[in-house]
Short mmCIF file of C-alpha atoms in Angstrom, two decimals:
data_model
loop_
_atom_site.label_atom_id
_atom_site.label_comp_id
_atom_site.label_asym_id
_atom_site.label_seq_id
_atom_site.Cartn_x
_atom_site.Cartn_y
_atom_site.Cartn_z
CA MET A 1095 -13.42 26.48 1.36
CA SER A 1096 -12.07 29.88 1.20
CA GLY A 1097 -9.94 31.36 -2.10
CA ASP A 1098 -6.98 31.64 0.45
CA HIS A 1099 -7.24 27.99 1.64
CA GLN A 1100 -7.32 27.01 -2.49
CA THR A 1101 -4.52 29.33 -3.39
CA LEU A 1102 -2.31 28.53 -0.73
CA ALA A 1103 -2.82 24.99 -0.98
CA LEU A 1104 -2.31 24.77 -4.42
CA LEU A 1105 0.88 26.73 -4.27
CA LEU A 1106 2.45 24.36 -1.83
CA PHE A 1107 1.39 21.47 -3.88
CA SER A 1108 2.59 22.94 -7.26
CA THR A 1109 6.03 23.74 -5.10
CA PHE A 1110 6.12 19.91 -4.33
CA VAL A 1111 5.31 18.76 -7.83
CA ALA A 1112 8.20 21.36 -9.40
CA VAL A 1113 10.90 19.82 -6.74
CA THR A 1114 9.78 16.32 -7.65
CA LEU A 1115 9.75 16.99 -11.37
CA GLY A 1116 12.86 18.58 -11.01
CA ILE A 1117 14.45 15.42 -9.15
CA THR A 1118 12.98 13.43 -11.97
CA THR A 1119 14.67 15.44 -14.69
CA TRP A 1120 18.00 15.54 -13.09
CA VAL A 1121 18.06 11.66 -12.71
CA SER A 1122 16.59 11.00 -16.09
CA ARG A 1123 19.85 12.34 -17.49
CA ARG A 1124 21.76 9.80 -15.76
CA ARG A 1125 21.80 6.25 -17.52
CA GLN A 1126 18.53 4.80 -17.10
CA GLY A 1127 18.83 2.16 -20.08
CA SER A 1128 19.99 -0.91 -17.79
CA ALA A 1129 17.34 -3.19 -15.93
CA GLU A 1130 19.38 -2.70 -12.76
CA GLU A 1131 19.18 0.92 -12.87
CA PHE A 1132 15.50 1.44 -13.63
CA TYR A 1133 14.43 -1.24 -11.11
CA ALA A 1134 16.61 -0.98 -8.48
CA GLY A 1135 18.48 2.23 -8.46
CA GLY A 1136 21.81 0.70 -9.15
CA ARG A 1137 21.60 -1.00 -5.50
CA LEU A 1138 23.40 1.91 -4.31
CA PHE A 1139 20.97 3.04 -1.55
CA SER A 1140 22.16 3.26 2.34
CA PRO A 1141 20.10 1.42 4.69
CA MET A 1142 18.94 4.82 6.37
CA GLU A 1143 17.82 6.24 2.76
CA ASN A 1144 16.30 3.08 2.07
CA GLY A 1145 14.31 2.89 5.45
CA PHE A 1146 12.82 6.54 4.58
CA ALA A 1147 11.90 5.53 1.33
CA ILE A 1148 10.17 2.24 2.55
CA ALA A 1149 8.23 4.37 5.18
CA GLY A 1150 7.23 6.94 2.37
CA ASP A 1151 6.24 4.06 0.14
CA TYR A 1152 4.21 2.52 3.04
CA MET A 1153 2.75 5.51 4.76
CA SER A 1154 -0.20 6.02 2.05
CA ALA A 1155 -3.09 8.28 1.69
CA ALA A 1156 -4.73 5.53 3.15
CA SER A 1157 -2.51 5.99 6.63
CA PHE A 1158 -2.67 9.48 6.61
CA LEU A 1159 -6.59 10.24 5.55
CA GLY A 1160 -8.20 7.03 5.67
CA ILE A 1161 -7.32 5.43 9.44
CA SER A 1162 -7.67 8.97 10.96
CA GLY A 1163 -11.09 9.00 9.39
CA LEU A 1164 -12.17 5.54 10.55
CA ILE A 1165 -10.76 6.55 14.32
CA ALA A 1166 -12.71 9.65 14.28
CA LEU A 1167 -15.86 8.01 12.96
CA TYR A 1168 -15.58 4.45 14.91
CA GLY A 1169 -13.10 5.14 17.60
CA TYR A 1170 -11.39 1.60 18.89
CA ASP A 1171 -12.44 -0.09 16.14
CA GLY A 1172 -10.70 2.35 13.68
CA MET A 1173 -7.49 1.67 15.50
CA LEU A 1174 -7.23 -1.76 13.94
CA TYR A 1175 -5.64 -0.14 10.89
CA SER A 1176 -2.78 1.48 12.83
CA VAL A 1177 -2.26 -1.74 14.76
CA GLY A 1178 -2.21 -4.14 11.95
CA PHE A 1179 -0.07 -1.86 9.34
CA LEU A 1180 2.34 -1.79 12.30
CA VAL A 1181 2.44 -5.43 13.58
CA ALA A 1182 2.80 -6.41 9.76
CA TRP A 1183 6.62 -5.28 9.70
CA LEU A 1184 7.30 -7.82 12.31
CA VAL A 1185 6.57 -10.50 9.70
CA VAL A 1186 8.47 -8.79 6.95
CA LEU A 1187 11.77 -8.43 9.35
CA PHE A 1188 11.89 -11.82 10.60
CA LEU A 1189 10.69 -14.10 7.43
CA VAL A 1190 10.91 -12.04 4.29
CA ALA A 1191 13.68 -9.09 4.19
CA GLU A 1192 16.81 -10.50 4.01
CA LEU A 1193 15.91 -13.81 2.37
CA VAL A 1194 14.11 -12.00 -0.33
CA ARG A 1195 17.17 -9.76 -0.87
CA ASN A 1196 19.35 -12.58 -1.38
CA CYS A 1197 17.05 -14.86 -3.57
CA GLY A 1198 15.94 -12.47 -5.90
CA ARG A 1199 16.64 -9.85 -8.36
CA PHE A 1200 13.99 -7.03 -9.20
CA THR A 1201 10.35 -8.94 -8.38
CA LEU A 1202 8.76 -11.78 -6.16
CA ALA A 1203 8.66 -13.89 -8.93
CA ASP A 1204 12.53 -14.15 -9.04
CA VAL A 1205 12.52 -15.46 -5.65
CA VAL A 1206 9.92 -18.20 -6.53
CA ALA A 1207 11.33 -19.11 -10.08
CA ALA A 1208 14.74 -19.49 -8.66
CA ARG A 1209 13.89 -23.26 -8.00
CA MET A 1210 10.82 -23.87 -10.34
CA ARG A 1211 10.09 -23.86 -13.82
CA GLU A 1212 10.25 -20.07 -14.84
CA ARG A 1213 7.35 -19.50 -17.28
CA PRO A 1214 4.26 -20.96 -15.63
CA VAL A 1215 5.64 -19.17 -12.08
CA ARG A 1216 6.46 -15.88 -13.75
CA ILE A 1217 2.95 -15.65 -15.26
CA ALA A 1218 1.26 -16.45 -12.34
CA ALA A 1219 3.19 -14.21 -9.95
CA GLY A 1220 3.31 -11.24 -12.42
CA THR A 1221 -0.80 -11.44 -12.88
CA SER A 1222 -1.15 -11.22 -8.99
CA SER A 1223 1.67 -8.62 -8.43
CA VAL A 1224 -0.17 -6.36 -11.24
CA THR A 1225 -3.61 -7.15 -9.38
CA VAL A 1226 -2.48 -6.02 -6.11
CA SER A 1227 -0.73 -2.96 -7.11
CA VAL A 1228 -3.74 -1.90 -9.20
CA LEU A 1229 -6.20 -2.00 -6.15
CA TYR A 1230 -3.51 -0.21 -3.87
CA LEU A 1231 -3.36 2.43 -6.63
CA VAL A 1232 -7.12 2.99 -6.66
CA ALA A 1233 -7.22 3.67 -2.87
CA GLN A 1234 -4.48 6.63 -3.72
CA MET A 1235 -6.81 7.87 -6.49
CA VAL A 1236 -9.65 8.30 -4.36
CA GLY A 1237 -7.71 10.18 -1.56
CA ALA A 1238 -6.57 12.35 -4.19
CA GLY A 1239 -10.08 13.04 -5.21
CA SER A 1240 -11.24 13.66 -1.70
CA LEU A 1241 -8.99 16.14 -0.84
CA VAL A 1242 -9.56 17.95 -3.97
CA ALA A 1243 -13.36 17.97 -3.46
CA LEU A 1244 -12.52 19.23 -0.02
CA LEU A 1245 -10.17 22.06 -1.23
CA LEU A 1246 -12.55 23.25 -3.79
CA GLY A 1247 -15.53 23.33 -1.32
CA GLY A 1248 -17.13 20.01 -3.39
CA THR A 1249 -18.61 21.98 -5.74
CA THR A 1250 -17.91 20.27 -8.92
CA GLU A 1251 -17.23 16.61 -9.66
CA ALA A 1252 -15.15 17.37 -12.84
CA ALA A 1253 -12.49 18.80 -10.14
CA ARG A 1254 -11.95 15.13 -8.87
CA THR A 1255 -12.06 13.76 -12.14
CA TRP A 1256 -9.41 15.86 -13.21
CA THR A 1257 -7.36 15.48 -10.13
CA VAL A 1258 -7.49 11.67 -10.42
CA ILE A 1259 -6.22 11.90 -14.15
CA GLY A 1260 -3.66 14.59 -13.15
CA VAL A 1261 -2.13 12.25 -10.36
CA GLY A 1262 -2.17 9.19 -12.88
CA ALA A 1263 -0.53 11.38 -15.54
CA LEU A 1264 2.52 12.67 -12.90
CA MET A 1265 2.94 8.89 -11.60
CA VAL A 1266 3.61 8.03 -15.08
CA VAL A 1267 6.16 10.67 -15.74
CA TYR A 1268 7.92 10.10 -12.55
CA VAL A 1269 8.36 6.14 -13.38
CA SER A 1270 8.88 6.29 -17.21
CA LEU A 1271 11.72 9.24 -16.74
CA GLY A 1272 13.45 8.71 -13.36
CA GLY A 1273 12.92 4.81 -12.60
CA MET A 1274 13.54 3.58 -9.05
CA ARG A 1275 16.46 6.30 -8.52
CA ALA A 1276 13.62 9.29 -8.81
CA THR A 1277 11.17 7.33 -7.16
CA THR A 1278 13.08 6.71 -4.01
CA TRP A 1279 14.15 10.37 -3.63
CA ILE A 1280 10.66 11.46 -4.17
CA GLN A 1281 9.47 9.11 -1.23
CA ILE A 1282 12.48 10.00 1.06
CA VAL A 1283 11.23 13.86 0.71
CA LYS A 1284 7.50 13.02 1.12
CA ALA A 1285 8.52 10.85 4.00
CA VAL A 1286 10.23 13.65 5.95
CA LEU A 1287 7.23 16.10 5.21
CA LEU A 1288 4.51 13.54 5.99
CA LEU A 1289 6.51 12.89 9.94
CA GLY A 1290 7.10 16.45 10.24
CA GLY A 1291 3.45 17.45 9.29
CA THR A 1292 2.28 14.66 11.60
CA VAL A 1293 4.21 15.76 14.50
CA ALA A 1294 3.38 19.38 14.34
CA LEU A 1295 -0.51 18.22 14.18
CA THR A 1296 -0.03 15.79 17.19
CA THR A 1297 1.73 18.23 19.21
CA LEU A 1298 -1.09 21.04 18.49
CA VAL A 1299 -3.86 18.54 19.64
CA LEU A 1300 -1.76 17.43 22.76
CA VAL A 1301 -1.55 21.19 23.67
CA ARG A 1302 -4.93 21.83 23.04
CA PHE A 1303 -5.76 19.41 25.63
CA HIS A 1304 -2.76 20.14 28.12
CA GLY A 1305 -0.90 16.88 27.44
CA ASP A 1306 -3.93 14.87 29.05
CA PHE A 1307 -4.52 11.81 26.65
CA ASP A 1308 -7.39 10.72 28.82
CA ARG A 1309 -9.19 14.07 28.55
CA LEU A 1310 -8.88 14.05 24.95
CA LEU A 1311 -10.34 10.17 24.83
CA ARG A 1312 -13.11 11.24 26.86
CA THR A 1313 -13.94 14.59 25.06
CA ALA A 1314 -13.95 12.49 21.62
CA ALA A 1315 -16.24 9.75 23.07
CA GLU A 1316 -18.83 12.87 24.55
CA ARG A 1317 -18.66 14.39 20.81
CA SER A 1318 -19.31 11.16 19.35
CA GLY A 1319 -22.74 10.57 20.46
CA HIS A 1320 -21.85 7.14 21.54
CA GLY A 1321 -20.28 7.83 24.75
CA GLU A 1322 -18.18 5.08 26.28
CA ALA A 1323 -18.83 2.68 23.27
CA PHE A 1324 -16.63 4.71 21.37
CA LEU A 1325 -13.77 3.70 23.34
CA ALA A 1326 -14.57 0.23 23.28
CA PRO A 1327 -14.50 -2.94 20.79
CA GLY A 1328 -17.64 -3.03 18.52
CA LEU A 1329 -18.79 0.00 17.40
CA ALA A 1330 -17.86 -0.78 13.53
CA TYR A 1331 -17.57 -4.66 13.65
CA GLY A 1332 -19.53 -5.63 16.93
CA ALA A 1333 -22.97 -5.47 15.86
CA ASP A 1334 -23.21 -9.20 14.82
CA TRP A 1335 -21.47 -12.05 14.22
CA THR A 1336 -20.73 -11.32 10.40
CA SER A 1337 -19.03 -7.82 11.48
CA ARG A 1338 -16.97 -10.00 13.98
CA PHE A 1339 -15.63 -12.25 11.34
CA ASP A 1340 -14.85 -9.17 9.18
CA PHE A 1341 -13.03 -7.73 12.16
CA ILE A 1342 -10.91 -10.96 12.22
CA SER A 1343 -10.53 -11.04 8.53
CA LEU A 1344 -9.16 -7.59 8.07
CA GLY A 1345 -6.77 -8.06 10.88
CA LEU A 1346 -5.38 -11.11 9.19
CA ALA A 1347 -5.06 -9.23 5.93
CA LEU A 1348 -3.35 -6.07 7.32
CA VAL A 1349 -0.63 -8.23 9.51
CA LEU A 1350 -0.04 -10.76 6.42
CA GLY A 1351 -0.45 -8.64 3.63
CA THR A 1352 2.56 -6.35 4.04
CA ALA A 1353 4.93 -8.99 3.39
CA GLY A 1354 3.27 -9.73 0.00
CA LEU A 1355 3.17 -6.21 -1.48
CA PRO A 1356 4.99 -5.79 -4.61
CA HIS A 1357 6.29 -2.10 -3.93
CA ILE A 1358 7.67 -3.13 -0.56
CA LEU A 1359 9.46 -6.27 -1.70
CA SER A 1360 10.95 -4.39 -4.52
CA ARG A 1361 12.34 -1.90 -2.33
CA PHE A 1362 14.74 -4.74 -0.82
CA TYR A 1363 16.64 -4.75 -4.05
CA THR A 1364 17.71 -1.23 -3.90
CA VAL A 1365 20.16 -1.75 -1.34
CA PRO A 1366 23.67 -3.61 -1.78
CA THR A 1367 23.48 -6.44 0.59
CA ALA A 1368 20.88 -8.38 2.73
CA ARG A 1369 22.29 -6.94 5.79
CA ALA A 1370 21.48 -3.58 4.59
CA ALA A 1371 17.88 -4.96 3.79
CA ARG A 1372 17.35 -5.84 7.22
CA ARG A 1373 18.70 -2.61 8.67
CA SER A 1374 16.56 -0.59 6.23
CA VAL A 1375 13.46 -2.51 7.86
CA VAL A 1376 14.58 -1.45 11.27
CA TRP A 1377 14.92 1.77 10.12
CA SER A 1378 11.28 2.10 8.55
CA ILE A 1379 9.83 0.16 11.76
CA GLY A 1380 10.97 2.91 13.90
CA LEU A 1381 9.38 5.68 11.25
CA ILE A 1382 6.41 3.99 10.58
CA GLY A 1383 5.70 2.79 14.24
CA GLY A 1384 5.96 6.49 15.33
CA PHE A 1385 3.72 7.64 12.28
CA TYR A 1386 0.97 5.21 13.55
CA LEU A 1387 1.12 6.09 17.23
CA MET A 1388 0.38 9.64 16.04
CA THR A 1389 -2.41 8.75 13.49
CA ILE A 1390 -4.49 7.38 17.02
CA VAL A 1391 -3.97 10.92 18.57
CA LEU A 1392 -4.84 12.66 15.44
CA GLY A 1393 -8.22 10.20 14.95
CA PHE A 1394 -9.44 11.01 18.34
CA GLY A 1395 -8.46 14.74 18.25
CA ALA A 1396 -10.70 14.99 15.03
CA ALA A 1397 -13.32 13.28 16.85
CA ALA A 1398 -13.15 15.61 20.09
CA LEU A 1399 -12.56 18.92 18.05
CA VAL A 1400 -13.89 18.49 14.73
CA GLY A 1401 -16.66 16.00 15.65
CA PRO A 1402 -18.00 12.82 13.66
CA ASP A 1403 -21.05 14.50 12.28
CA ALA A 1404 -18.78 17.39 10.60
CA VAL A 1405 -16.41 14.58 9.39
CA ARG A 1406 -19.29 12.66 7.97
CA ALA A 1407 -20.95 15.76 6.22
CA SER A 1408 -17.69 16.52 4.44
CA ASN A 1409 -16.90 13.05 3.42
CA ALA A 1410 -19.00 9.98 4.14
CA ALA A 1411 -16.19 7.74 4.37
CA GLY A 1412 -14.06 10.06 6.87
CA ASN A 1413 -11.32 10.82 4.30
CA THR A 1414 -10.98 14.49 5.13
CA ALA A 1415 -10.84 14.09 9.09
CA VAL A 1416 -6.93 15.43 8.95
CA PRO A 1417 -7.55 18.46 7.00
CA LEU A 1418 -10.54 19.60 8.95
CA LEU A 1419 -8.76 18.81 12.27
CA ALA A 1420 -5.85 21.00 10.73
CA LEU A 1421 -8.26 23.75 10.16
CA ASP A 1422 -9.70 23.66 13.56
CA LEU A 1423 -5.92 23.88 15.23
CA GLY A 1424 -5.17 26.63 13.15
CA GLY A 1425 -7.76 28.63 14.54
CA GLY A 1426 -11.02 27.72 12.44
CA ALA A 1427 -12.42 28.59 9.04
CA GLY A 1428 -11.39 32.00 7.97
CA SER A 1429 -8.47 32.56 10.28
CA THR A 1430 -4.86 32.92 8.99
CA GLY A 1431 -3.83 30.31 11.01
CA GLY A 1432 -6.40 27.74 9.75
CA THR A 1433 -5.76 28.80 6.07
CA VAL A 1434 -1.97 27.84 6.53
CA LEU A 1435 -2.34 24.87 8.57
CA PHE A 1436 -5.20 23.50 6.10
CA ALA A 1437 -3.06 24.02 3.24
CA VAL A 1438 0.01 22.70 4.41
CA VAL A 1439 -1.74 19.30 5.41
CA ALA A 1440 -3.36 19.41 1.97
CA ALA A 1441 -0.33 19.90 0.05
CA ILE A 1442 1.51 16.93 2.40
CA ALA A 1443 -1.40 14.66 1.46
CA PHE A 1444 -1.09 15.43 -2.22
CA ALA A 1445 2.99 14.51 -1.87
CA THR A 1446 1.85 11.44 -0.09
CA ILE A 1447 -0.28 10.28 -2.73
CA LEU A 1448 2.18 11.17 -5.63
CA ALA A 1449 4.75 9.34 -3.92
CA VAL A 1450 3.18 6.35 -3.12
CA VAL A 1451 1.54 5.76 -6.91
CA ALA A 1452 5.11 6.38 -8.11
CA GLY A 1453 6.37 3.30 -5.96
CA ILE A 1454 3.62 1.16 -6.98
CA THR A 1455 3.15 1.96 -10.55
CA LEU A 1456 7.08 1.23 -10.72
CA ALA A 1457 6.67 -2.07 -9.10
CA SER A 1458 3.84 -3.13 -11.12
CA SER A 1459 5.18 -2.00 -14.47
CA ALA A 1460 8.40 -4.22 -13.47
CA SER A 1461 6.18 -7.14 -13.00
CA VAL A 1462 4.61 -6.88 -16.32
CA ALA A 1463 8.01 -6.19 -18.18
CA HIS A 1464 10.15 -8.37 -16.00
CA ASP A 1465 7.90 -11.02 -15.65
CA LEU A 1466 4.85 -11.17 -18.10
CA TYR A 1467 6.28 -9.83 -21.37
CA ALA A 1468 9.41 -11.98 -20.88
CA SER A 1469 7.46 -15.18 -20.45
CA LEU A 1470 4.74 -14.66 -23.00
CA ARG A 1471 6.69 -13.12 -25.80
CA ARG A 1472 6.89 -15.55 -28.90
CA ARG A 1473 9.88 -17.21 -29.63
CA GLY A 1474 11.42 -15.84 -32.67
CA THR A 1475 9.84 -12.32 -32.40
CA GLU A 1476 12.33 -9.24 -31.86
CA PRO A 1477 12.74 -8.75 -28.17
CA ARG A 1478 12.07 -5.19 -26.73
CA SER A 1479 14.11 -3.67 -23.96
CA GLU A 1480 12.61 -4.58 -20.83
CA VAL A 1481 13.04 -0.99 -19.82
CA ALA A 1482 11.09 0.36 -22.88
CA VAL A 1483 8.36 -2.19 -22.10
CA ALA A 1484 8.23 -1.17 -18.25
CA ARG A 1485 7.62 2.60 -19.65
CA ILE A 1486 4.79 1.37 -21.75
CA ALA A 1487 3.31 -0.72 -18.83
CA ALA A 1488 3.30 2.24 -16.60
CA VAL A 1489 1.05 4.07 -19.08
CA GLY A 1490 -1.35 1.24 -19.40
CA ILE A 1491 -1.51 0.61 -15.47
CA GLY A 1492 -2.10 4.41 -14.93
CA ALA A 1493 -4.81 4.64 -17.11
CA VAL A 1494 -6.53 1.31 -15.38
CA ALA A 1495 -5.97 2.79 -11.82
CA ILE A 1496 -7.37 6.26 -12.81
CA GLY A 1497 -10.75 4.37 -14.19
CA LEU A 1498 -11.14 2.47 -11.07
CA GLY A 1499 -10.36 5.32 -8.80
CA LEU A 1500 -13.10 7.20 -10.49
CA LEU A 1501 -15.35 4.50 -10.03
CA ALA A 1502 -14.51 3.99 -5.97
CA ARG A 1503 -14.27 7.37 -5.19
CA ASP A 1504 -17.03 7.11 -2.35
CA LEU A 1505 -15.21 4.39 -0.41
CA ASN A 1506 -12.75 5.13 2.22
CA VAL A 1507 -9.10 4.80 1.39
CA ALA A 1508 -7.93 2.48 4.38
CA PHE A 1509 -10.79 0.25 3.52
CA LEU A 1510 -9.71 0.06 -0.10
CA VAL A 1511 -6.01 -0.55 0.93
CA GLY A 1512 -7.23 -3.46 3.28
CA LEU A 1513 -8.74 -5.33 0.22
CA ALA A 1514 -5.38 -4.70 -1.47
CA PHE A 1515 -3.62 -6.57 1.56
CA ALA A 1516 -6.00 -9.27 1.57
CA VAL A 1517 -5.08 -9.96 -2.19
CA ALA A 1518 -1.49 -9.63 -1.37
CA ALA A 1519 -1.82 -12.13 1.66
CA SER A 1520 -3.74 -14.51 -0.34
CA ALA A 1521 -1.88 -14.93 -3.52
CA ASN A 1522 1.68 -13.85 -2.74
CA LEU A 1523 2.47 -14.72 0.77
CA PRO A 1524 1.83 -18.30 0.71
CA VAL A 1525 3.85 -18.82 -2.46
CA LEU A 1526 6.64 -16.65 -1.20
CA LEU A 1527 7.06 -18.89 2.19
CA TYR A 1528 6.41 -22.05 0.62
CA SER A 1529 9.32 -21.47 -1.77
CA LEU A 1530 11.60 -20.24 1.04
CA PHE A 1531 11.02 -22.71 3.67
CA TRP A 1532 9.44 -26.04 2.21
CA ARG A 1533 11.66 -28.41 0.39
CA GLY A 1534 9.19 -30.42 -1.28
CA PHE A 1535 7.45 -27.46 -3.10
CA THR A 1536 7.08 -27.65 -6.70
CA THR A 1537 5.78 -25.75 -9.73
CA ARG A 1538 2.46 -26.99 -9.70
CA GLY A 1539 2.10 -26.04 -5.88
CA ALA A 1540 3.51 -22.80 -6.66
CA VAL A 1541 1.11 -21.83 -9.69
CA TRP A 1542 -1.77 -23.14 -7.59
CA SER A 1543 -0.89 -21.31 -4.62
CA VAL A 1544 -0.88 -17.79 -6.45
CA TYR A 1545 -4.16 -18.37 -8.32
CA GLY A 1546 -5.58 -20.31 -5.24
CA GLY A 1547 -5.41 -17.25 -3.38
CA LEU A 1548 -5.75 -14.77 -5.98
CA VAL A 1549 -8.92 -15.99 -7.73
CA PRO A 1550 -11.21 -16.59 -4.40
CA ALA A 1551 -9.92 -13.04 -3.28
CA VAL A 1552 -11.19 -11.36 -6.31
CA VAL A 1553 -14.22 -13.29 -6.67
CA LEU A 1554 -15.29 -12.90 -3.27
CA VAL A 1555 -14.86 -8.99 -3.13
CA LEU A 1556 -16.68 -9.14 -6.23
CA ILE A 1557 -19.58 -10.59 -4.64
CA SER A 1558 -19.35 -8.83 -1.52
CA PRO A 1559 -21.23 -5.83 0.16
CA VAL A 1560 -18.34 -3.77 -1.21
CA VAL A 1561 -19.79 -3.97 -4.98
CA SER A 1562 -23.29 -4.37 -4.45
CA GLY A 1563 -26.46 -4.79 -2.04
CA SER A 1564 -25.90 -1.87 0.22
CA PRO A 1565 -25.94 1.97 0.05
CA GLN A 1566 -22.27 2.21 0.52
CA SER A 1567 -21.60 -0.25 -2.33
CA LEU A 1568 -19.97 0.62 -5.42
CA PHE A 1569 -23.25 -0.20 -7.24
CA PRO A 1570 -26.01 0.36 -4.78
CA ASP A 1571 -29.08 -0.18 -6.91
CA VAL A 1572 -27.96 -3.64 -7.71
CA ASP A 1573 -27.87 -6.66 -5.54
CA PHE A 1574 -25.54 -9.89 -6.41
CA GLN A 1575 -23.98 -10.22 -2.93
CA TYR A 1576 -23.64 -13.54 -1.85
CA PHE A 1577 -20.45 -13.32 0.46
CA PRO A 1578 -21.62 -11.41 3.64
CA LEU A 1579 -17.91 -10.32 4.69
CA GLN A 1580 -16.14 -7.19 3.37
CA ASN A 1581 -12.71 -8.17 3.52
CA PRO A 1582 -12.11 -11.74 1.97
CA GLY A 1583 -8.95 -12.61 3.89
CA LEU A 1584 -10.45 -14.99 6.41
CA VAL A 1585 -11.28 -17.33 3.67
CA SER A 1586 -9.00 -16.45 0.73
CA VAL A 1587 -5.36 -16.72 2.71
CA PRO A 1588 -6.20 -20.10 3.86
CA LEU A 1589 -7.11 -21.09 0.45
CA GLY A 1590 -3.78 -19.80 -0.81
CA PHE A 1591 -2.04 -21.87 1.62
CA LEU A 1592 -4.17 -24.92 1.12
CA ALA A 1593 -3.87 -24.80 -2.64
CA GLY A 1594 -0.06 -24.65 -2.51
CA TRP A 1595 -0.03 -27.66 -0.67
CA LEU A 1596 -2.68 -29.46 -2.72
CA GLY A 1597 -0.64 -28.55 -5.77
CA THR A 1598 2.51 -29.89 -4.74
CA VAL A 1599 1.44 -33.32 -3.26
CA THR A 1600 -0.51 -34.15 -6.46
CA SER A 1601 2.27 -33.13 -8.50
CA PRO A 1602 3.75 -35.53 -11.17
CA GLU A 1603 7.09 -33.77 -11.04
CA ASP A 1604 9.93 -34.60 -8.20
CA PRO A 1605 10.99 -31.39 -6.20
CA ASP A 1606 14.64 -30.32 -7.22
CA GLU A 1607 16.52 -30.96 -3.99
CA ALA A 1608 19.82 -29.50 -5.37
CA LYS A 1609 17.99 -26.18 -6.49
CA HIS A 1610 16.11 -25.84 -2.85
CA ALA A 1611 19.72 -26.47 -1.15
CA GLU A 1612 21.23 -23.92 -3.37
CA THR A 1613 18.26 -21.55 -2.77
CA GLU A 1614 18.54 -22.15 0.93
CA VAL A 1615 22.35 -21.68 1.01
CA ARG A 1616 21.87 -18.33 -1.03
CA SER A 1617 19.12 -16.94 1.11
CA LEU A 1618 20.71 -17.59 4.39
CA THR A 1619 24.17 -16.40 3.59
CA GLY A 1620 23.97 -14.28 0.42
CA ALA A 1621 26.34 -16.72 -1.35
CA GLY A 1622 25.57 -15.73 -5.01
CA ALA A 1623 23.20 -13.05 -4.72
CA VAL A 1624 23.12 -10.22 -7.07
#
């Protein structure tokens, strides 16, 4: 890309970083010593503010870059991500949001531990939450690296490396200094920027085709080289029965995974009441629904105007389809309009990545401090402040995410998020639903449910085509691929539910009927909620 692109995009990005660091500094002057202030922002956000923040947390680099890229490359099959991410919010709205707000305090483990023996349950749920968060963070790091490679013309691998390190360092600063209050305001600013940029690009695409969506689709199909097959199921997932099962597995993970994502669940604790949590979800569904509908237009717009070959040439996984589309809509390479639009989109994508990694890092560091540290600390040792431990944990989690992000830099970001959703749906959702709705659920059932979903999900990914055995794998030169599906959800999600049931029916302990009754009343009415 030209020097103008680089200069303007970096200037806009630097402006956003300066603003968000200003917000973080301003918030850090307030009292952040209490756990409630650091983890939940004092529970002072309104439903609208929290709805925008949830949308900002959820509309990640995977959504903005990855989904549009997959649609540009695979047409109809790429839309599964848009549909799956949106439908998932119905599960959150009807089964999770209000009950979690009433039962918990800061983390997923709070909900489960309310009626179980705390130590084993917190260790299991904390381990699972950190695993999901790190997988999700890797996707954001990969998105950051892809953007910088495009911005700097892909001339140097060092640029991608330093960008990933820089994003990781910024997220540690946001979380350790500003806590939930700063993270929330960063997410609100980012949501407004992302929605504004997406509306502008969608409008320009539709104007280019005079509002004729049918013509847009037909042009995309012609440009794709696949003809009508581009607009029909099967291009990415219909070649054989393995790919069809992969399609089902991915859909299951996307629809069920959102309700188990730690950084989404933690957002319900930032509002004062369960009613406010439910209204937050309604706000977020409206914002997120409109956004995902627009990603469909952007994906097909990239296929029609840029072409899948050009997208693939820029980034094999399709992560740069939207910036290339912006360049074309603005007038092409070398034009002032193209330069400005490309720079704006690149800056918004960077903002998206920074805001999402801040939210995920905060949720995972809360799990480390509130669940793991509190449970594993030896009795008799000097207890450290939970908030201090969370700040230290943010640094460690950032380092791990940076390392894995550099390793997985050539994979599609939406695909990577699909893996995180699969682990969340396998390990977190079963134990959450059993705890809320099964009277006979026991501590052994809770622990088995978490590990029974988490371990198979991670192991199946390690022995899948994602890691080895194909040219697109993390390690293409070796082959220890024994599981044919790229997404483990079809196998690991049922195993999580099965393990929870099996652990409960074989448990020697009797379920605590009184605690269940208390949890049920609290979850449904809010009586006794924090």
